[in-house]
CSV table of C-alpha atoms in Angstrom, one decimal:
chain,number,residue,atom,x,y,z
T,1,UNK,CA,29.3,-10.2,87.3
T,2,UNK,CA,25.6,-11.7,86.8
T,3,UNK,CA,24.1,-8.7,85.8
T,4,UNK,CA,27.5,-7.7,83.0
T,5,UNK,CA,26.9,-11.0,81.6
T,6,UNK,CA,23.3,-10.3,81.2
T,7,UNK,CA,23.8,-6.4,79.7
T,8,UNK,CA,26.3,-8.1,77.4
T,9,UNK,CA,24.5,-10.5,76.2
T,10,UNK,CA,21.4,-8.2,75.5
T,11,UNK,CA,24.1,-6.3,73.4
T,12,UNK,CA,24.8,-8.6,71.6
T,13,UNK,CA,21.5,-9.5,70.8
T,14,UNK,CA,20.1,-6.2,69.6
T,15,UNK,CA,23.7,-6.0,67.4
T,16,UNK,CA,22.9,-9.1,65.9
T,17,UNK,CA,19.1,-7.8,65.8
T,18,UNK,CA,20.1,-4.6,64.1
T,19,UNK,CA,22.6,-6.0,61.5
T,20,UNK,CA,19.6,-8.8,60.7
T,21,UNK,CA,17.8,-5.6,60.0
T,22,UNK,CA,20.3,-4.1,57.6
T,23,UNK,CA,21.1,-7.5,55.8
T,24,UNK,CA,17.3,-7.4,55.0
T,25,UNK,CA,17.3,-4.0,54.3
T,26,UNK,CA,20.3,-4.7,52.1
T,27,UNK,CA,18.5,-7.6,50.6
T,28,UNK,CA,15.3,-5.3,49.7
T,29,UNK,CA,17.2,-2.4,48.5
T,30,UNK,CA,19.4,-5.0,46.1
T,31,UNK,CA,16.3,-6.2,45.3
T,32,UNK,CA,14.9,-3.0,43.7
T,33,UNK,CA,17.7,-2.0,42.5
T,34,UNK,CA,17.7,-5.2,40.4
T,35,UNK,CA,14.2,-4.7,39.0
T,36,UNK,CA,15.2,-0.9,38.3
T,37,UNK,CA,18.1,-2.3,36.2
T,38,UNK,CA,15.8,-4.8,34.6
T,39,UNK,CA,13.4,-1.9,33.8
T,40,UNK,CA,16.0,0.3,32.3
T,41,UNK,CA,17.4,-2.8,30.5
T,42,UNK,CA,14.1,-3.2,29.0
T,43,UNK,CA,13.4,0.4,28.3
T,44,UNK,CA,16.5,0.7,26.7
T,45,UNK,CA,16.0,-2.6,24.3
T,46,UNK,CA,12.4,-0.9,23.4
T,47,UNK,CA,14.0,2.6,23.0
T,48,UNK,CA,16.6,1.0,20.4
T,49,UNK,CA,14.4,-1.4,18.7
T,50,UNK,CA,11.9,1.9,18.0
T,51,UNK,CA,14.9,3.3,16.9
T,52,UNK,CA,15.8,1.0,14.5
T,53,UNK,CA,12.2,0.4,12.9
T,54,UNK,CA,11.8,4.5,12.7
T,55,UNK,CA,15.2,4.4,10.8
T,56,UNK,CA,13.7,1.3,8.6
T,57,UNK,CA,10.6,3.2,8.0
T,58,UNK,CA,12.6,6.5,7.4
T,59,UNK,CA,14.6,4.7,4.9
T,60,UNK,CA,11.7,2.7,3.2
T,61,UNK,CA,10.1,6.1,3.3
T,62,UNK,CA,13.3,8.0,2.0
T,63,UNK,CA,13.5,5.1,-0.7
T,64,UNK,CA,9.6,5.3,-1.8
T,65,UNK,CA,10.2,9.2,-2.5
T,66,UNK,CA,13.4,8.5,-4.9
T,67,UNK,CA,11.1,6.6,-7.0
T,68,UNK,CA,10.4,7.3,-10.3
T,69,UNK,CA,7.6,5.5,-11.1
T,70,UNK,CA,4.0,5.4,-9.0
T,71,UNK,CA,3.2,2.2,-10.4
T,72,UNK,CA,3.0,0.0,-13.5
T,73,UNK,CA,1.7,-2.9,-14.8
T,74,UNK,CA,2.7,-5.7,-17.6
T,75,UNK,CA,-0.5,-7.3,-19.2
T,76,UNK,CA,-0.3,-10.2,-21.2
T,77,UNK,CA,-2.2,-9.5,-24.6
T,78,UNK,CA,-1.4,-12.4,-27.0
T,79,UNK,CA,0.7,-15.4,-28.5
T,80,UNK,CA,3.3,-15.2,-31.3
T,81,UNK,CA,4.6,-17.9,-33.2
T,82,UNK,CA,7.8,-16.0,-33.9
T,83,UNK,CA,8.0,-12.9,-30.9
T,84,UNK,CA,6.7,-15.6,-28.3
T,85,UNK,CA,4.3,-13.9,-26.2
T,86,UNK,CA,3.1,-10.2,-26.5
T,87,UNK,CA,2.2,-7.7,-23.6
T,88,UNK,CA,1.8,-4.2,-22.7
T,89,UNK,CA,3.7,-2.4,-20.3
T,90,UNK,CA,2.2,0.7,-18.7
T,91,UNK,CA,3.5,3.0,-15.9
T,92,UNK,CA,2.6,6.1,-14.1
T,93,UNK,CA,5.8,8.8,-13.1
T,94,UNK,CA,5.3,10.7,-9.9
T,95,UNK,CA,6.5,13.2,-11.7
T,96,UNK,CA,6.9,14.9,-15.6
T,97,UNK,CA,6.9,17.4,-18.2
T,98,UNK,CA,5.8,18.2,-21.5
T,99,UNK,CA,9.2,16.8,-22.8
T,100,UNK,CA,9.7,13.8,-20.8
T,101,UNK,CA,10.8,10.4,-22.8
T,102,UNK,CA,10.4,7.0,-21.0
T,103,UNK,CA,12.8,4.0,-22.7
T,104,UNK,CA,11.9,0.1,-20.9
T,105,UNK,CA,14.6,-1.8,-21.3
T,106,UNK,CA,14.1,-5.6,-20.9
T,107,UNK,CA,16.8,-7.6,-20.2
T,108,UNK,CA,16.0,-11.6,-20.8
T,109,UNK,CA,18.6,-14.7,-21.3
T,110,UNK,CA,21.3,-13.1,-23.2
T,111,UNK,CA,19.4,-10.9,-24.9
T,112,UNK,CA,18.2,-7.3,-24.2
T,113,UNK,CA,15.0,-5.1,-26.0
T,114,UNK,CA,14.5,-1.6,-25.6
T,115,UNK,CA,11.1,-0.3,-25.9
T,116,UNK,CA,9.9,3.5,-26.3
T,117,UNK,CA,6.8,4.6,-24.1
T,118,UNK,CA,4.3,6.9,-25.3
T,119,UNK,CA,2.8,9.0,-23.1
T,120,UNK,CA,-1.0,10.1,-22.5
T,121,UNK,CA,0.0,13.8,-21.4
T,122,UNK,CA,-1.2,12.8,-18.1
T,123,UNK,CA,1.8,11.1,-17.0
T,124,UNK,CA,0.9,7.6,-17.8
T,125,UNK,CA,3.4,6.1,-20.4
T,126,UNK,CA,3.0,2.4,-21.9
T,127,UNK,CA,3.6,0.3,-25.1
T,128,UNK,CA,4.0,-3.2,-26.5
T,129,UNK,CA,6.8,-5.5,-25.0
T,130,UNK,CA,7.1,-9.0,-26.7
T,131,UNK,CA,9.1,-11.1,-24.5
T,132,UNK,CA,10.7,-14.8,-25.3
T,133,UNK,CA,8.9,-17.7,-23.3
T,134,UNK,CA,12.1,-18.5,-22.1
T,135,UNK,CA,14.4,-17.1,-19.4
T,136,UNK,CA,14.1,-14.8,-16.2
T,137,UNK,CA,13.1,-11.2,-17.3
T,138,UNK,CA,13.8,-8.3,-15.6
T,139,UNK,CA,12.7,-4.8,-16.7
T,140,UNK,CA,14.5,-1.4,-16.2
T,141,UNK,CA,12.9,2.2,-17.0
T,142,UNK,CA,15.0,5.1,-18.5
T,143,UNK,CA,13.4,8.8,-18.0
T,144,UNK,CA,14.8,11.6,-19.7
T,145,UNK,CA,13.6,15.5,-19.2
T,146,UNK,CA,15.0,18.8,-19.4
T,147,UNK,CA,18.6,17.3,-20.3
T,148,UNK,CA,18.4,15.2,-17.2
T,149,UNK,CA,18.7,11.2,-17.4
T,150,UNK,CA,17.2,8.7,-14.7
T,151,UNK,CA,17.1,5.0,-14.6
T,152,UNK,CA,14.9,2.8,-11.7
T,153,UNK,CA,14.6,-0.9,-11.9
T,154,UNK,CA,11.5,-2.8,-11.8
T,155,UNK,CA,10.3,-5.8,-10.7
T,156,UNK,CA,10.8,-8.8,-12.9
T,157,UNK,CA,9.6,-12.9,-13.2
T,158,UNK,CA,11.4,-15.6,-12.6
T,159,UNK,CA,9.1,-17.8,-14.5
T,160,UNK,CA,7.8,-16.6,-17.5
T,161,UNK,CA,4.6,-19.0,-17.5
T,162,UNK,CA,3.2,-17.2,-14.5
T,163,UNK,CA,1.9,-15.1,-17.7
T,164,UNK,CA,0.7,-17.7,-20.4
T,165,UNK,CA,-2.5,-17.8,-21.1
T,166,UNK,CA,-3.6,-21.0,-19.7
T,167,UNK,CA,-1.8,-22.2,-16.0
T,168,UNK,CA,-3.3,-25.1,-13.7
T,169,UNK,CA,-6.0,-23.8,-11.0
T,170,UNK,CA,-6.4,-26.3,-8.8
T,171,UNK,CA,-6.9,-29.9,-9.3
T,172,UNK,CA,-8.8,-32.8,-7.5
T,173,UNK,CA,-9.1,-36.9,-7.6
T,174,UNK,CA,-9.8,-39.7,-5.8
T,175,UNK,CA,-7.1,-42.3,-4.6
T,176,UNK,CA,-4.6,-43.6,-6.1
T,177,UNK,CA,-5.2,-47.4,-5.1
T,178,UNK,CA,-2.6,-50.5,-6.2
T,179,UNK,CA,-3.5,-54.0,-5.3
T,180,UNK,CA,-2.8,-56.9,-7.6
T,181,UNK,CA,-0.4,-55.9,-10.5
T,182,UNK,CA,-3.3,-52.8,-11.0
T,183,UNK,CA,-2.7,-48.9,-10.3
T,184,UNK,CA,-6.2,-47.4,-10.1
T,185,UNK,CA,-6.8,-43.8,-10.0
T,186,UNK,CA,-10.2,-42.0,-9.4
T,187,UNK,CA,-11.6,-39.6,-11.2
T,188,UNK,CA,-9.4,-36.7,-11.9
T,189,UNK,CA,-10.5,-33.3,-12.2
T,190,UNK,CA,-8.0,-29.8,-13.0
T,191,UNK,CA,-9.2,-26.6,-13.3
T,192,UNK,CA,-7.6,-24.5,-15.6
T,193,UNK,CA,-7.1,-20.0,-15.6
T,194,UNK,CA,-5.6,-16.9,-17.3
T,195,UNK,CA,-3.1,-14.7,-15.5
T,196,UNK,CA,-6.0,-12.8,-14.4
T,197,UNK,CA,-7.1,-16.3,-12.6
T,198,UNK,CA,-10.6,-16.1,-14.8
T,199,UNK,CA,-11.4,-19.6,-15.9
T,200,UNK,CA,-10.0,-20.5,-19.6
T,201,UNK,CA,-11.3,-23.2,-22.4
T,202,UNK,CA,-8.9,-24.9,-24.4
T,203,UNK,CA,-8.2,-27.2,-27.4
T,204,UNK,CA,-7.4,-30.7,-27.4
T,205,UNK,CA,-7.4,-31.5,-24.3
T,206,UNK,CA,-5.7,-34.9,-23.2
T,207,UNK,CA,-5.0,-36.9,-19.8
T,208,UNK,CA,-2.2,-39.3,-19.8
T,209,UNK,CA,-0.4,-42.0,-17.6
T,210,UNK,CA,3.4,-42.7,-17.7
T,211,UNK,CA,4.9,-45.8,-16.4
T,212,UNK,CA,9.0,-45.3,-15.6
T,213,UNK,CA,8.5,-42.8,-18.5
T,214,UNK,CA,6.1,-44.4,-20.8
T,215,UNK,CA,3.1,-43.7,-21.6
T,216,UNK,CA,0.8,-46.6,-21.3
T,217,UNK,CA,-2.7,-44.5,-21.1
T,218,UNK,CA,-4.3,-41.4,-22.8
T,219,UNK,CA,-7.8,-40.4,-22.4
T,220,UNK,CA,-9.4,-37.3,-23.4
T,221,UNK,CA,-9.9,-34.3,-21.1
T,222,UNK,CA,-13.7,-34.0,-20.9
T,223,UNK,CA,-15.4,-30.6,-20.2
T,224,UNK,CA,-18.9,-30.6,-18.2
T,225,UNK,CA,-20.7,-31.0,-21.5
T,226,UNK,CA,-18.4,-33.5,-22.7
T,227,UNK,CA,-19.2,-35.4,-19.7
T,228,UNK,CA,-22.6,-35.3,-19.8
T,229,UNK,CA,-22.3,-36.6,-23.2
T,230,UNK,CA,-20.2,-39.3,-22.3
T,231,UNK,CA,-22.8,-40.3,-19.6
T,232,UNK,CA,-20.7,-39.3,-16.4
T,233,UNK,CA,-22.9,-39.2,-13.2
T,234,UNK,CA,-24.6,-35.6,-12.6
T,235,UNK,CA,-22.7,-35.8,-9.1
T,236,UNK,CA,-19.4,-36.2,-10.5
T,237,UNK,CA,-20.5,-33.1,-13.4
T,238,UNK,CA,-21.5,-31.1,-10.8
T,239,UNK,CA,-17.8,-31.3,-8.9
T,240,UNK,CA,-16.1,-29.8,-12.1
T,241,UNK,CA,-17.5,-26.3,-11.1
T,242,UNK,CA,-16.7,-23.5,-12.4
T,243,UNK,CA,-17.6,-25.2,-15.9
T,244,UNK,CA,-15.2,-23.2,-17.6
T,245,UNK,CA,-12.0,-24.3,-17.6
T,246,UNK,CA,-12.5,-27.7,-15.9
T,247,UNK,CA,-11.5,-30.9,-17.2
T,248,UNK,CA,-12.0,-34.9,-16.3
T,249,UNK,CA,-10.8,-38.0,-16.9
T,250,UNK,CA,-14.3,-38.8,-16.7
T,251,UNK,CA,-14.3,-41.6,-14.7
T,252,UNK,CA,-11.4,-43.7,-12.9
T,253,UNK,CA,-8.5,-44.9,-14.9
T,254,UNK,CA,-6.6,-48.1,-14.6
T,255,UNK,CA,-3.1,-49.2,-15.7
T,256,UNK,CA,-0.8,-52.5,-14.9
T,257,UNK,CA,2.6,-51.8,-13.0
T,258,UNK,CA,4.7,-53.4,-10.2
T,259,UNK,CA,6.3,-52.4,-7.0
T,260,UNK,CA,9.0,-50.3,-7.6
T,261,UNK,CA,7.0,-48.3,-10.5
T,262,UNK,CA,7.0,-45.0,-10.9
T,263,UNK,CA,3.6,-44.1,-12.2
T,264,UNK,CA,2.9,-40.0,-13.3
T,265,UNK,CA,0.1,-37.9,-14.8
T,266,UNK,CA,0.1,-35.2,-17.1
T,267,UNK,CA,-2.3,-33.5,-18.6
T,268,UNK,CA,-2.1,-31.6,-22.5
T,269,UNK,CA,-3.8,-29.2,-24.3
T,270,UNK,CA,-3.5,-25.6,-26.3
T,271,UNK,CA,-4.5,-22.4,-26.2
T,272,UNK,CA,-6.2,-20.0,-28.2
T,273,UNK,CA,-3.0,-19.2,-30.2
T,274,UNK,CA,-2.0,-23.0,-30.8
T,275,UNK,CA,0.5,-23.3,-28.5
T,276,UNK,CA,0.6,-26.6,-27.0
T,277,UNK,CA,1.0,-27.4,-23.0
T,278,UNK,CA,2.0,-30.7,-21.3
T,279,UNK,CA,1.8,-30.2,-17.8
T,280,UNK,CA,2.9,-32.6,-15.0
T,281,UNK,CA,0.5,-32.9,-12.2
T,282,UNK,CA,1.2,-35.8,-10.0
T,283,UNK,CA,3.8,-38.6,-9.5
T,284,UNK,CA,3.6,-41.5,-7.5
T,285,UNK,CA,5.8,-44.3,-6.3
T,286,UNK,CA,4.7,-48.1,-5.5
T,287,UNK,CA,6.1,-49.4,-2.8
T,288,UNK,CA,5.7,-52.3,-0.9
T,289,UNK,CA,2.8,-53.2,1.0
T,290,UNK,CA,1.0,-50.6,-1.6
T,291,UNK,CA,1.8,-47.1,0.0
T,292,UNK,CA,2.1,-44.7,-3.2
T,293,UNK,CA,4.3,-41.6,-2.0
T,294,UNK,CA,3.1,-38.5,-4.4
T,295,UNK,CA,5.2,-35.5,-5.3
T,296,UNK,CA,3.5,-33.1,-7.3
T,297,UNK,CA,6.1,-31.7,-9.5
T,298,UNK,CA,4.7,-28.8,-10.4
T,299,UNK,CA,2.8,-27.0,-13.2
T,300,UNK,CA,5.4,-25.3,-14.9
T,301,UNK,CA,4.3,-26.5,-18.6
T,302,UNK,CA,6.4,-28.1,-20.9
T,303,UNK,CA,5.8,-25.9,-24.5
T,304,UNK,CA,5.5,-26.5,-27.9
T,305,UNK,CA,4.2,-25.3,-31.4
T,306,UNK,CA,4.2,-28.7,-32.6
């Protein structure tokens, strides 16, 4: 009976041992089988996200061959007291003939111009555009050859004074500081550009301070010779690099408020056609315990003949 017991037992065991063995066998083939399903999950995310950028770049592809035009260009070329300001369109077709006509329409406001292209015989077409200093403008191109008519939009701006002729290049200044009744600010310095971002001198050029809307200080914008003149420290000349274009207050300004003020700086001048700019620069509020907030409000110009 001993000895059946003991055979028994030992069956038991090596059942036990054997489905330990497949459980871990189970375990490890489960296992794998996971990390193959992970892999294929992965390789199929890859396989559809290649998918979808070679259909993007098909399209974008597909897209760039419908085009029209190869490029173009608008150029700013002057001011008008009556057309507002003049430019030149000029685009290059991928493709023309002898008889090709190109029409620009541009579409501004309420108001739409249509302008016809001449053409170099090389396939580069261009001509005047004078466009209002007000408004979004958006441009569209007509081309017409061998009886056949096709239209393509074009980009456009959303603010026209991305093509005056003068636009704030980067500005610099020291504080602001208020203590005592007084807002002081260091000297301020604004560099001014074309479209092309080539430095630009300009006329009558004049810093001012507002106080909650009034203005309570004006100083003239002093170029580097004008500062030298005025006796301004060679250091602080120095920092109005590139010479052209830059401007100063030529020293630190000072100007009475209270907490709760709203202090703001603009700067004016005009251009080579006589138009006049008053751009905002910086505004600051005084609060208590003399922190100055600033928001710069940016320098879209405010315009005027006047």
């Amino acid at each position: 009976m001993d000895g059946k017991r003991d055979w028994g037992q030992m069956a038991a065991l090596a059942l036990c041992a054997a489905l330990l063995g497949l459980n871990l066998w189970q375990g490890r083939r489960i296992d794998a089988l996971e990390a193959q399903g992970a892999a294929l999950d992965r390789r199929v995310i890859e396989t559809a996200q290649n998918t979808r950028m070679a259909i993007q770049d098909l399209s974008s592809r597909m897209a760039e061959g419908e085009k029209l035009v190869r490029d173009w260009e608008l150029s700013p070329t002057g001011m008008d007291r009556k057309s507002g300001l003049m430019t030149e369109v000029s685009l290059t077709l991928k493709e023309w003939r002898a008889d090709t006509e190109v029409w620009l329409t541009a579409h501004q406001g309420s108001g739409t111009k249509i302008v016809a292209l001449e053409s170099d015989g090389a396939g580069r077409f261009s001509g005047p555009l004078p466009v209002s200093l007000e408004g979004e403008l958006s441009l569209e191109v007509l081309v017409e050859s061998d009886e056949t008519s096709r239209r393509e939009d074009l980009e456009g701006w959303t603010d026209m004074s991305m093509l005056l002729p003068v636009r704030v290049n980067g500005s610099g200044y020291g504080g602001p500081d208020w203590k005592s009744g007084v807002f002081s600010l260091g000297e301020y310095i604004l560099n001014l550009s074309g479209p092309d971002y080539a430095p630009v001198s300009v006329t009558e050029p004049e810093f001012s301070l507002r106080c909650n809307g009034v203005t309570v200080w004006e100083g003239p914008g002093l170029s580097p010779e004008d500062a030298m003149a005025a006796g301004v420290p060679a250091a602080d000349i120095l920092a109005m690099a590139p010479q052209q274009g830059a401007y100063s207050t030529g020293g630190p300004v000072e100007i009475p408020c209270q907490e709760g003020d709203a202090v703001a700086l603009f700067f004016a001048c005009r251009d080579e056609y006589g138009l006049r700019y008053t751009f905002p620069l910086e505004r600051w509020q005084v609060e208590s315990g003399g922190r100055m907030p600033v928001t710069a409000p940016g320098a879209r110009p405010v315009l005027s003949w006047d």
